[in-house]
CSV table of C-alpha atoms in Angstrom, one decimal:
chain,number,residue,atom,x,y,z
A,163,MET,CA,32.4,-16.1,24.3
A,164,SER,CA,30.8,-15.9,27.9
A,165,GLU,CA,31.4,-18.6,30.2
A,166,GLU,CA,28.4,-18.2,31.5
A,167,ARG,CA,26.4,-18.3,28.2
A,168,GLY,CA,23.8,-21.4,29.2
A,169,LEU,CA,22.5,-23.8,27.5
A,170,PRO,CA,24.1,-24.1,23.9
A,171,ARG,CA,21.5,-24.8,21.0
A,172,ILE,CA,21.1,-27.0,17.8
A,173,GLY,CA,23.0,-24.9,15.2
A,174,ASP,CA,25.1,-23.0,17.5
A,175,HIS,CA,29.2,-23.2,17.3
A,176,ALA,CA,30.5,-25.5,19.7
A,177,PRO,CA,32.8,-23.5,22.2
A,178,ASP,CA,36.5,-24.4,22.0
A,179,PHE,CA,38.2,-24.7,25.1
A,180,SER,CA,41.9,-26.1,26.7
A,181,ALA,CA,41.6,-28.3,29.5
A,182,VAL,CA,43.6,-31.4,31.2
A,183,THR,CA,42.6,-34.4,30.1
A,184,THR,CA,43.5,-38.5,30.9
A,185,GLN,CA,45.7,-38.4,27.6
A,186,GLN,CA,47.2,-34.9,27.4
A,187,THR,CA,48.0,-32.2,29.8
A,188,ASP,CA,47.9,-29.3,26.7
A,189,PHE,CA,44.9,-30.3,25.3
A,190,ASN,CA,42.8,-28.3,23.1
A,191,PHE,CA,39.6,-29.4,21.9
A,192,SER,CA,39.3,-28.0,17.9
A,193,VAL,CA,42.8,-29.1,17.5
A,194,TRP,CA,42.2,-32.7,18.7
A,195,GLN,CA,38.7,-33.2,16.8
A,196,GLU,CA,40.5,-32.4,13.8
A,197,GLN,CA,37.9,-33.2,10.8
A,198,HIS,CA,36.0,-35.8,13.3
A,199,TRP,CA,32.7,-36.3,14.5
A,200,VAL,CA,32.4,-35.6,18.1
A,201,VAL,CA,30.3,-37.0,21.2
A,202,LEU,CA,31.4,-35.0,24.0
A,203,PHE,CA,29.5,-36.3,27.4
A,204,SER,CA,29.6,-35.4,30.6
A,205,HIS,CA,28.8,-37.4,34.2
A,206,PRO,CA,28.0,-36.4,37.7
A,207,ALA,CA,31.1,-37.7,39.3
A,208,ASP,CA,34.2,-40.4,39.6
A,209,PHE,CA,33.5,-43.3,41.6
A,210,THR,CA,29.6,-43.9,41.1
A,211,PRO,CA,28.0,-46.6,40.0
A,212,VAL,CA,25.9,-45.4,37.1
A,213,CYS,CA,28.9,-43.4,35.6
A,214,THR,CA,31.0,-46.6,35.7
A,215,THR,CA,28.4,-48.6,33.8
A,216,GLU,CA,28.3,-45.6,31.2
A,217,LEU,CA,32.1,-45.7,30.3
A,218,ILE,CA,32.1,-49.3,29.9
A,219,ALA,CA,29.1,-49.1,27.6
A,220,PHE,CA,30.9,-46.5,25.6
A,221,SER,CA,33.8,-48.3,25.4
A,222,GLN,CA,32.1,-51.4,24.1
A,223,LEU,CA,31.0,-49.4,21.0
A,224,ASN,CA,34.0,-47.4,20.9
A,225,GLU,CA,34.8,-48.7,18.1
A,226,GLN,CA,31.5,-48.9,16.1
A,227,PHE,CA,31.8,-45.2,16.5
A,228,ARG,CA,35.7,-44.8,15.5
A,229,GLN,CA,34.5,-46.5,12.6
A,230,ARG,CA,32.3,-43.9,11.6
A,231,GLY,CA,34.5,-41.4,12.1
A,232,VAL,CA,33.6,-40.4,15.6
A,233,LYS,CA,35.6,-39.5,18.5
A,234,LEU,CA,34.6,-39.8,22.3
A,235,ILE,CA,35.3,-37.5,24.9
A,236,GLY,CA,33.7,-37.3,28.4
A,237,LEU,CA,33.8,-34.6,31.5
A,238,SER,CA,33.4,-34.6,35.0
A,239,VAL,CA,34.3,-31.7,37.6
A,240,ASP,CA,36.9,-34.1,39.2
A,241,SER,CA,40.7,-33.8,39.1
A,242,ILE,CA,42.9,-35.6,37.3
A,243,HIS,CA,44.2,-37.6,39.7
A,244,ALA,CA,40.2,-39.0,40.7
A,245,HIS,CA,40.0,-39.9,36.8
A,246,LEU,CA,43.3,-41.7,36.4
A,247,ALA,CA,42.7,-43.7,39.7
A,248,TRP,CA,38.8,-44.8,38.3
A,249,LEU,CA,40.1,-45.6,35.1
A,250,ARG,CA,42.7,-47.8,36.7
A,251,ASN,CA,39.8,-49.0,39.0
A,252,ILE,CA,37.6,-49.9,36.1
A,253,HIS,CA,40.1,-51.7,34.2
A,254,ASP,CA,41.3,-54.2,37.1
A,255,LYS,CA,38.0,-54.4,38.8
A,256,MET,CA,35.7,-54.6,35.7
A,257,GLY,CA,37.8,-55.8,32.8
A,258,ALA,CA,37.0,-52.5,30.6
A,259,THR,CA,39.6,-49.7,28.9
A,260,ILE,CA,38.5,-46.6,28.4
A,261,SER,CA,40.6,-45.7,25.6
A,262,PHE,CA,39.1,-42.1,25.0
A,263,PRO,CA,39.9,-38.8,27.1
A,264,MET,CA,38.1,-37.9,30.1
A,265,ILE,CA,38.4,-34.4,30.9
A,266,ALA,CA,39.2,-33.3,34.4
A,267,ASP,CA,37.0,-29.9,34.8
A,268,ALA,CA,37.5,-29.3,38.2
A,269,ASP,CA,37.0,-25.4,38.2
A,270,MET,CA,33.9,-25.9,36.6
A,271,ARG,CA,34.9,-24.1,33.3
A,272,VAL,CA,33.7,-26.7,30.6
A,273,ALA,CA,30.7,-27.1,32.3
A,274,ARG,CA,30.1,-23.9,32.9
A,275,LEU,CA,30.6,-22.9,29.2
A,276,TYR,CA,28.3,-26.3,27.8
A,277,GLY,CA,25.5,-25.7,30.2
A,278,MET,CA,26.2,-28.6,32.4
A,279,ILE,CA,25.4,-27.7,35.3
A,280,HIS,CA,21.8,-27.4,36.0
A,281,ALA,CA,21.4,-25.7,39.4
A,282,ASN,CA,17.9,-27.5,40.5
A,283,ALA,CA,19.5,-31.1,39.9
A,284,SER,CA,22.9,-30.0,41.7
A,285,SER,CA,25.1,-27.3,42.4
A,286,THR,CA,28.2,-29.4,42.4
A,287,ALA,CA,28.0,-32.0,39.4
A,288,THR,CA,27.2,-32.0,35.8
A,289,VAL,CA,24.0,-33.5,34.6
A,290,ARG,CA,24.4,-36.2,31.8
A,291,ALA,CA,24.5,-34.1,29.1
A,292,VAL,CA,25.5,-35.2,25.6
A,293,PHE,CA,26.4,-33.2,22.5
A,294,ILE,CA,27.1,-34.4,19.2
A,295,ILE,CA,29.5,-32.1,17.3
A,296,ASP,CA,29.9,-32.4,13.2
A,297,PRO,CA,33.3,-31.9,11.8
A,298,LYS,CA,32.5,-28.4,11.4
A,299,ARG,CA,31.9,-28.0,14.8
A,300,VAL,CA,28.7,-27.1,14.7
A,301,ILE,CA,26.1,-28.9,17.5
A,302,ARG,CA,23.7,-31.2,15.6
A,303,ALA,CA,22.2,-32.9,18.7
A,304,LEU,CA,21.7,-32.5,22.5
A,305,LEU,CA,20.4,-34.9,25.0
A,306,TYR,CA,20.3,-34.7,28.8
A,307,TYR,CA,19.6,-37.3,31.3
A,308,PRO,CA,19.0,-36.5,35.0
A,309,LEU,CA,21.3,-37.9,37.6
A,310,ASN,CA,19.7,-41.1,38.2
A,311,ALA,CA,19.1,-42.8,34.7
A,312,GLY,CA,21.5,-43.7,32.5
A,313,ARG,CA,22.0,-43.2,29.1
A,314,ASN,CA,21.2,-45.5,26.2
A,315,VAL,CA,24.8,-45.5,24.5
A,316,ASP,CA,23.1,-47.5,21.5
A,317,GLU,CA,21.0,-44.7,20.6
A,318,ILE,CA,23.6,-42.2,21.0
A,319,LEU,CA,25.4,-44.5,18.3
A,320,ARG,CA,22.1,-44.4,16.3
A,321,LEU,CA,21.5,-40.5,16.5
A,322,VAL,CA,25.2,-40.3,15.0
A,323,THR,CA,24.3,-42.9,12.2
A,324,ALA,CA,21.4,-41.0,11.4
A,325,LEU,CA,22.6,-37.5,11.4
A,326,GLN,CA,25.7,-38.7,8.9
A,327,ALA,CA,22.9,-40.5,6.7
A,328,THR,CA,21.1,-37.1,6.3
A,329,ASP,CA,24.0,-35.6,5.4
A,330,ARG,CA,25.3,-38.0,3.0
A,331,PHE,CA,21.7,-38.6,1.1
A,332,ALA,CA,19.8,-35.2,1.6
A,333,CYS,CA,17.2,-36.8,3.5
A,334,ALA,CA,15.8,-37.0,7.0
A,335,THR,CA,15.0,-40.2,9.1
A,336,PRO,CA,11.7,-42.2,10.1
A,337,ALA,CA,11.0,-43.1,13.8
A,338,ASN,CA,12.9,-45.5,15.3
A,339,TRP,CA,15.4,-45.9,11.8
A,340,VAL,CA,18.5,-47.9,11.9
A,341,GLU,CA,21.2,-48.1,9.5
A,342,GLY,CA,20.3,-50.3,6.4
A,343,GLU,CA,16.5,-48.9,6.5
A,344,LYS,CA,14.8,-46.6,4.2
A,345,VAL,CA,14.7,-43.0,4.8
A,346,VAL,CA,12.7,-40.1,4.1
A,347,VAL,CA,12.6,-38.2,0.9
A,348,PRO,CA,12.2,-34.3,1.4
A,349,PRO,CA,8.3,-33.0,0.8
A,350,PRO,CA,7.7,-31.4,-2.2
A,351,LYS,CA,7.3,-27.7,-2.2
A,352,THR,CA,5.3,-26.9,-5.4
A,353,VAL,CA,2.8,-28.7,-7.5
A,354,GLN,CA,5.4,-29.6,-10.2
A,355,GLU,CA,7.6,-31.3,-7.7
A,356,ALA,CA,4.4,-33.1,-6.0
A,357,ASP,CA,4.2,-34.6,-9.7
A,358,GLN,CA,7.6,-35.3,-10.1
A,359,MET,CA,7.8,-37.0,-6.7
A,360,LEU,CA,4.7,-39.0,-7.6
A,361,ALA,CA,6.6,-40.0,-10.9
A,362,LYS,CA,9.4,-41.5,-9.2
A,363,THR,CA,8.8,-45.7,-9.4
A,364,GLU,CA,11.8,-46.4,-7.2
A,365,TYR,CA,10.4,-44.4,-4.0
A,366,GLU,CA,8.1,-46.1,-1.7
A,367,HIS,CA,4.9,-43.8,-1.6
A,368,ARG,CA,2.8,-43.5,1.3
A,369,ASP,CA,1.2,-40.2,0.6
A,370,PHE,CA,2.0,-36.9,-2.2
A,371,TYR,CA,4.1,-35.7,0.9
A,372,LEU,CA,5.6,-38.8,2.4
A,373,ALA,CA,7.8,-41.1,0.4
A,374,LEU,CA,10.7,-43.4,1.4
A,375,LYS,CA,13.7,-44.2,-0.4
A,376,ASP,CA,16.3,-46.9,-0.2
A,377,VAL,CA,19.8,-45.9,0.4
A,378,SER,CA,21.5,-49.2,1.3
A,379,PRO,CA,24.6,-50.2,-0.6
A,380,ALA,CA,22.9,-52.5,-2.7
A,381,ALA,CA,20.3,-49.7,-3.5
A,382,THR,CA,22.9,-46.6,-4.3
A,383,ALA,CA,25.9,-48.8,-6.1
A,384,LYS,CA,26.1,-48.2,-9.9
A,385,PRO,CA,25.1,-50.9,-12.2
A,386,VAL,CA,28.5,-53.0,-13.4
A,387,GLU,CA,29.0,-52.6,-16.9
A,388,VAL,CA,29.1,-56.1,-18.8
A,389,THR,CA,31.4,-56.6,-21.4
A,390,VAL,CA,30.3,-59.0,-24.3
A,391,PRO,CA,33.3,-61.6,-25.4
A,392,LYS,CA,34.3,-61.4,-29.1
A,393,SER,CA,33.9,-64.1,-31.3
A,394,ALA,CA,36.5,-66.5,-31.9
A,395,GLU,CA,36.9,-64.9,-35.6
A,396,ALA,CA,36.8,-61.2,-34.4
A,397,ALA,CA,39.3,-62.4,-31.6
A,398,ALA,CA,41.8,-64.1,-34.1
A,399,PRO,CA,45.0,-62.1,-35.1
A,400,GLU,CA,44.6,-60.8,-38.0
A,401,SER,CA,47.8,-63.1,-39.5
A,402,ALA,CA,45.2,-66.2,-38.9
A,403,LYS,CA,42.1,-64.5,-41.1
A,404,PRO,CA,41.5,-65.4,-44.6
A,405,ASP,CA,42.4,-62.6,-47.0
A,406,PRO,CA,39.5,-62.6,-49.5
A,407,ALA,CA,41.8,-60.2,-52.0
A,408,LYS,CA,44.1,-63.1,-52.4
A,409,PRO,CA,43.8,-66.7,-53.9
A,410,ASP,CA,43.7,-69.7,-51.5
A,411,SER,CA,47.2,-70.9,-50.8
A,412,PRO,CA,48.1,-74.5,-52.9
A,413,LYS,CA,47.1,-77.4,-50.7
A,414,PRO,CA,49.9,-79.8,-50.3
A,415,GLU,CA,50.0,-83.0,-52.7
A,416,ALA,CA,49.5,-86.0,-50.6
A,417,ALA,CA,52.4,-88.8,-50.7
A,418,LYS,CA,52.0,-90.9,-54.0
A,419,SER,CA,52.1,-94.5,-52.7
A,420,GLU,CA,54.1,-97.2,-54.6
A,421,PRO,CA,52.1,-99.6,-56.8
A,422,ALA,CA,51.6,-103.1,-55.4
A,423,GLN,CA,54.5,-105.9,-56.9
A,424,PRO,CA,53.0,-109.1,-58.0
A,425,ALA,CA,53.7,-111.8,-55.8
A,426,GLU,CA,56.4,-114.5,-57.1
A,427,PRO,CA,54.8,-118.0,-58.0
A,428,THR,CA,55.3,-120.7,-55.6
A,429,PRO,CA,57.3,-124.0,-56.8
A,430,SER,CA,55.1,-126.9,-56.8
A,431,SER,CA,56.3,-129.7,-54.9
């Protein structure tokens, strides 16, 4: 695969590469990715104001990405020494710890492989590129921002969450969708499918081609089976139940009381 391949597209296999990062000197992308989703993003340069705010924003949402099985990794065309000094500066001055790796791409090899250098913007710095890559190492989404506009990291998290939902529920997501809202049911392709879709009462129908369904945990959870408790007689042990084939056991006789003795006559005075 040529390093001058140009801009990767949605559906392409993400190029593999080896590099030096702030966490590994022998980093290999596919080995590091394992079976996770990845957000690979580039920034123009270390020790720049907008890039610093972006790294802090990514670090603040890193746990939410991690909970979704997503790994973050950044890149710029600076040296590993510049990266280390910058991360230390962010920690000491801004109070933020950057726990995800940063690629030192001083020779621009990875940046060219992913089409991050846009000559009309800058020939010496990467634009603000974002690649969302699934566990099969397929590029699922691309975002490009200019040098002078910082990224919306909340939107990147929302986009990853939406892609994961479409895979899990075989659906699409409507405009401005956020986790917990209804998703779009795939449109029908035949008259029969349209009739079947309209017959589904659990859908919110807008028209024959547009229906929404609830995929929230409460809506997709299986109903809990309720076990009706047995009656006291059914629950009693066999030995305690009366056997109709056997005669009733004789009842114990009541204790006989002694007859009262007549009182002795009292002598007259």
